[in-house]
Short mmCIF file of C-alpha atoms and ligand atoms in Angstrom, two decimals:
data_model
loop_
_atom_site.label_atom_id
_atom_site.label_comp_id
_atom_site.label_asym_id
_atom_site.label_seq_id
_atom_site.Cartn_x
_atom_site.Cartn_y
_atom_site.Cartn_z
CA MET E 1 -12.29 -21.69 10.73
CA THR E 2 -15.67 -22.00 9.05
CA ASP E 3 -17.48 -20.41 11.99
CA ASP E 4 -15.17 -17.38 12.11
CA PRO E 5 -17.72 -14.50 12.08
CA ARG E 6 -15.35 -12.41 9.97
CA MET E 7 -16.11 -14.71 7.03
CA GLU E 8 -19.61 -13.20 6.89
CA ASN E 9 -17.95 -10.42 5.02
CA ARG E 10 -16.73 -12.41 2.00
CA ASP E 11 -19.29 -10.88 -0.34
CA GLY E 12 -18.38 -7.45 0.94
CA ARG E 13 -15.27 -7.42 -1.22
CA GLU E 14 -17.23 -7.81 -4.42
CA GLU E 15 -19.53 -4.96 -3.43
CA MET E 16 -16.57 -2.80 -2.38
CA VAL E 17 -14.95 -3.26 -5.80
CA ARG E 18 -18.17 -2.47 -7.64
CA THR E 19 -19.35 0.54 -5.64
CA GLN E 20 -16.06 2.18 -4.64
CA ILE E 21 -13.46 1.15 -7.21
CA VAL E 22 -15.02 0.40 -10.62
CA SER E 23 -17.56 3.21 -10.18
CA ARG E 24 -14.70 5.70 -9.71
CA GLY E 25 -12.93 4.70 -12.90
CA ILE E 26 -10.37 2.03 -11.94
CA SER E 27 -10.31 -0.42 -14.85
CA ASP E 28 -7.06 -2.43 -14.55
CA GLU E 29 -8.36 -6.02 -14.41
CA GLY E 30 -5.38 -7.24 -12.40
CA VAL E 31 -5.95 -4.59 -9.73
CA LEU E 32 -9.68 -5.36 -9.57
CA ALA E 33 -9.02 -9.12 -9.29
CA ALA E 34 -6.48 -8.57 -6.49
CA MET E 35 -8.94 -6.39 -4.58
CA ARG E 36 -11.64 -9.04 -4.90
CA LYS E 37 -9.24 -11.70 -3.64
CA VAL E 38 -7.26 -10.19 -0.73
CA PRO E 39 -9.19 -10.64 2.56
CA ARG E 40 -9.21 -7.04 3.78
CA GLU E 41 -11.58 -8.17 6.54
CA LEU E 42 -8.70 -10.12 8.10
CA LEU E 43 -6.28 -7.18 8.05
CA VAL E 44 -8.34 -4.57 9.89
CA ARG E 45 -8.48 -4.78 13.69
CA THR E 46 -10.56 -7.75 14.82
CA GLU E 47 -13.19 -5.51 16.41
CA ASP E 48 -13.53 -3.60 13.12
CA TYR E 49 -14.30 -6.56 10.86
CA ARG E 50 -17.86 -5.37 10.35
CA CYS E 51 -16.65 -2.13 8.77
CA ALA E 52 -13.70 -3.65 6.88
CA PHE E 53 -15.09 -2.30 3.59
CA TYR E 54 -15.84 1.19 4.86
CA ASP E 55 -15.17 3.77 2.12
CA GLY E 56 -12.40 5.55 4.03
CA PRO E 57 -9.31 4.92 6.18
CA LEU E 58 -9.64 2.98 9.48
CA SER E 59 -7.42 3.03 12.55
CA ILE E 60 -5.04 0.07 12.89
CA GLY E 61 -3.62 1.23 16.24
CA CYS E 62 -0.31 2.96 17.02
CA GLY E 63 -1.81 6.17 15.57
CA GLN E 64 -1.73 4.69 12.04
CA THR E 65 -4.42 3.84 9.49
CA ILE E 66 -5.22 1.29 6.79
CA SER E 67 -5.77 3.30 3.60
CA GLN E 68 -9.16 3.78 1.95
CA PRO E 69 -9.78 0.95 -0.57
CA TYR E 70 -10.11 3.38 -3.48
CA ILE E 71 -6.74 4.99 -2.71
CA VAL E 72 -5.09 1.54 -2.64
CA ALA E 73 -6.63 0.75 -6.04
CA TYR E 74 -5.73 4.15 -7.49
CA MET E 75 -2.08 4.03 -6.40
CA THR E 76 -1.69 0.39 -7.46
CA GLU E 77 -3.07 1.11 -10.92
CA LEU E 78 -0.60 3.98 -11.28
CA LEU E 79 2.28 1.57 -10.55
CA GLY E 80 1.46 -0.36 -13.76
CA LEU E 81 2.79 -3.64 -12.32
CA GLY E 82 3.91 -6.58 -14.42
CA SER E 83 4.13 -10.14 -13.09
CA GLY E 84 7.94 -10.09 -13.14
CA ASP E 85 8.31 -6.82 -11.24
CA ARG E 86 10.20 -6.25 -7.99
CA VAL E 87 8.38 -3.72 -5.82
CA LEU E 88 9.40 -1.66 -2.79
CA GLU E 89 6.70 -0.50 -0.37
CA ILE E 90 7.36 2.05 2.39
CA GLY E 91 4.77 1.91 5.21
CA THR E 92 3.61 -1.72 5.62
CA GLY E 93 0.92 -0.74 8.14
CA SER E 94 -1.82 -3.38 8.10
CA GLY E 95 -0.20 -5.26 5.21
CA TYR E 96 -3.27 -4.83 3.00
CA GLN E 97 -1.50 -2.87 0.25
CA THR E 98 1.42 -5.29 0.60
CA ALA E 99 -0.85 -8.26 -0.19
CA ILE E 100 -2.32 -6.47 -3.23
CA LEU E 101 1.23 -5.88 -4.52
CA ALA E 102 2.18 -9.51 -3.83
CA GLU E 103 -0.75 -10.65 -6.00
CA LEU E 104 0.46 -8.61 -8.96
CA ALA E 105 4.27 -8.64 -8.82
CA ALA E 106 7.08 -11.19 -8.48
CA ALA E 107 8.60 -9.92 -5.24
CA VAL E 108 7.63 -7.29 -2.66
CA PHE E 109 10.02 -5.64 -0.21
CA THR E 110 8.16 -3.75 2.51
CA VAL E 111 9.50 -1.46 5.26
CA GLU E 112 7.62 -0.37 8.41
CA ILE E 113 8.99 1.87 11.15
CA ILE E 114 6.73 0.57 13.98
CA PRO E 115 7.88 -2.94 14.99
CA GLU E 116 4.45 -3.98 16.34
CA LEU E 117 2.75 -3.24 13.00
CA SER E 118 5.50 -4.92 10.97
CA GLU E 119 5.23 -8.09 13.09
CA ARG E 120 1.45 -8.16 12.93
CA ALA E 121 1.46 -7.78 9.13
CA ARG E 122 4.20 -10.40 8.74
CA GLY E 123 2.14 -12.92 10.75
CA ALA E 124 -1.13 -12.18 8.97
CA LEU E 125 0.33 -12.36 5.45
CA ALA E 126 2.28 -15.55 6.22
CA ALA E 127 -0.97 -17.12 7.47
CA MET E 128 -2.59 -16.17 4.15
CA GLY E 129 0.17 -18.05 2.35
CA TYR E 130 2.17 -15.23 0.76
CA SER E 131 5.78 -16.26 0.20
CA ASN E 132 7.01 -13.47 -2.10
CA ILE E 133 7.22 -10.71 0.54
CA GLU E 134 10.31 -9.58 2.48
CA PHE E 135 9.66 -7.51 5.63
CA ARG E 136 11.99 -5.01 7.26
CA THR E 137 11.48 -2.93 10.39
CA GLY E 138 13.11 0.48 10.15
CA ASP E 139 13.08 3.91 8.58
CA GLY E 140 11.95 3.57 4.98
CA ARG E 141 13.12 7.03 3.98
CA ASP E 142 16.38 5.42 2.92
CA GLY E 143 14.56 2.87 0.77
CA TRP E 144 16.17 -0.61 0.66
CA PRO E 145 19.52 -0.02 -1.08
CA GLU E 146 20.68 -3.67 -0.96
CA GLU E 147 17.70 -4.77 -3.06
CA ALA E 148 17.60 -1.79 -5.46
CA PRO E 149 16.83 -1.10 -8.26
CA PHE E 150 13.06 -1.61 -8.17
CA ASP E 151 10.59 -1.66 -11.05
CA ALA E 152 8.07 0.09 -8.83
CA ILE E 153 8.10 1.92 -5.48
CA ILE E 154 5.00 2.87 -3.47
CA VAL E 155 5.08 5.07 -0.39
CA THR E 156 1.98 4.99 1.82
CA ALA E 157 2.91 7.77 4.27
CA ALA E 158 3.56 11.35 3.19
CA PRO E 159 6.96 13.07 3.39
CA GLU E 160 6.96 16.87 3.29
CA TYR E 161 9.45 16.77 0.43
CA MET E 162 10.42 14.01 -2.01
CA PRO E 163 13.11 11.78 -0.37
CA PRO E 164 16.05 11.47 -2.84
CA ALA E 165 16.62 7.75 -2.11
CA MET E 166 13.29 6.84 -3.67
CA LYS E 167 14.13 8.14 -7.14
CA GLU E 168 17.67 6.79 -6.99
CA GLN E 169 16.39 3.27 -6.29
CA LEU E 170 14.13 3.17 -9.37
CA ALA E 171 15.17 0.99 -12.31
CA ASP E 172 15.14 2.57 -15.76
CA GLY E 173 11.46 2.72 -16.73
CA GLY E 174 10.53 2.29 -13.04
CA ARG E 175 7.52 4.01 -11.46
CA LEU E 176 7.34 5.72 -8.06
CA VAL E 177 3.93 6.58 -6.57
CA ILE E 178 4.10 8.75 -3.46
CA PRO E 179 2.01 11.31 -1.56
CA VAL E 180 4.04 14.48 -0.94
CA GLY E 181 3.28 17.54 1.19
CA SER E 182 2.27 18.52 4.71
CA SER E 183 -1.00 20.45 5.02
CA ALA E 184 -1.77 19.95 1.31
CA GLN E 185 -0.64 16.58 -0.06
CA TYR E 186 -0.72 15.34 -3.64
CA ILE E 187 -0.03 11.92 -5.09
CA HIS E 188 2.91 12.10 -7.49
CA ARG E 189 3.86 9.54 -10.10
CA ILE E 190 7.50 9.68 -11.11
CA VAL E 191 8.73 7.64 -14.07
CA ARG E 192 12.47 7.16 -14.56
CA ARG E 193 13.83 7.49 -18.11
CA GLY E 194 17.61 7.09 -17.83
CA ASP E 195 18.72 10.07 -15.78
CA ASP E 196 15.47 11.95 -16.39
CA PHE E 197 12.42 11.77 -14.15
CA GLU E 198 8.93 12.61 -15.38
CA ASP E 199 6.88 13.91 -12.46
CA ASP E 200 3.08 14.17 -12.58
CA GLY E 201 1.25 15.70 -9.62
CA LEU E 202 -2.16 14.05 -9.42
CA ILE E 203 -5.02 13.98 -6.88
CA ALA E 204 -5.11 15.61 -3.43
CA VAL E 205 -4.95 13.11 -0.56
CA ARG E 206 -4.58 12.86 3.21
CA PHE E 207 -1.97 10.39 4.50
CA VAL E 208 -0.25 10.00 7.87
CA PRO E 209 3.18 11.66 7.82
CA LEU E 210 6.32 9.75 6.84
CA THR E 211 8.26 10.04 10.07
CA GLY E 212 11.74 9.42 11.29
CA GLY E 213 12.30 8.12 14.82
CA ALA E 214 9.60 7.89 17.45
CA ILE E 215 5.93 8.32 16.63
CA GLU E 216 4.12 10.57 19.14
N1 SAH G 1 -0.46 0.74 3.28
C1 SAH G 1 -0.78 0.79 4.68
C2 SAH G 1 -0.77 2.23 5.14
C3 SAH G 1 -0.44 2.35 6.55
S1 SAH G 1 -0.30 4.04 7.12
C4 SAH G 1 -2.15 0.19 4.91
O1 SAH G 1 -3.03 0.42 4.08
O2 SAH G 1 -2.35 -0.46 5.92
C5 SAH G 1 1.38 4.37 6.82
C6 SAH G 1 2.39 3.51 7.53
O3 SAH G 1 3.66 4.11 7.29
C7 SAH G 1 2.21 3.46 9.05
O4 SAH G 1 2.13 2.12 9.44
C8 SAH G 1 3.48 4.13 9.57
O5 SAH G 1 3.94 3.58 10.79
C9 SAH G 1 4.46 3.91 8.43
N2 SAH G 1 5.59 4.84 8.41
C10 SAH G 1 5.61 6.15 8.75
N3 SAH G 1 6.84 6.66 8.59
C11 SAH G 1 7.63 5.65 8.15
C12 SAH G 1 9.02 5.54 7.81
N4 SAH G 1 9.84 6.59 7.89
N5 SAH G 1 9.47 4.35 7.38
C13 SAH G 1 8.67 3.27 7.29
N6 SAH G 1 7.35 3.30 7.60
C14 SAH G 1 6.84 4.48 8.02
#
């Protein structure tokens, strides 16, 4: 596929990391390397490949968005992933965040409520050669109990209130990064210490809502 026009954008990743990620204070070398490597240009809609590195969210169809690159980097750094970690992701969407997680962790379990998006991401990530990702179509508010506990959980759609299943499915020492709220949303990082949960409210964000059932 050497004449695929989307390949014009290869150098765009390097520039994206420099101007949007490093410049805003992300310093985790693993996160930066993953963002240089994962072909974001192949995970946006085909007609959008020219703006794959736009400094904001882009539509991926079905009323959903691929997150802004900086937000992906910020949330991934907060997860503090190790190479042996098992990670749960709620909201597969384009699969971009999923691929970043798969670069850094041992196994990724990802749940998406819209079948069309889940299938598209599954196909794209398989074509890229990822073999450490399990996909599920369904409501991620219940987590993935059969595979719990997880060393890290990331939620990429915002519930109004913290869903209890997420905390319960954290391993001891596990990290949960999740946007919470409706009109005002904040990223929270929850760290499990035995039966205690440290909860830090961090930056203000704007995510699509975490829904149950049909999406209008
Ligand atoms: N990380 C993704 C973000 C996609 S937007 C990316 O960067 O591409 C959030 C995704 O969460 C959407 O695809 C939406 O359909 C999905 N979602 C919303 N509610 C959900 C739920 N209850 N369970 C699972 N996925 C959900």
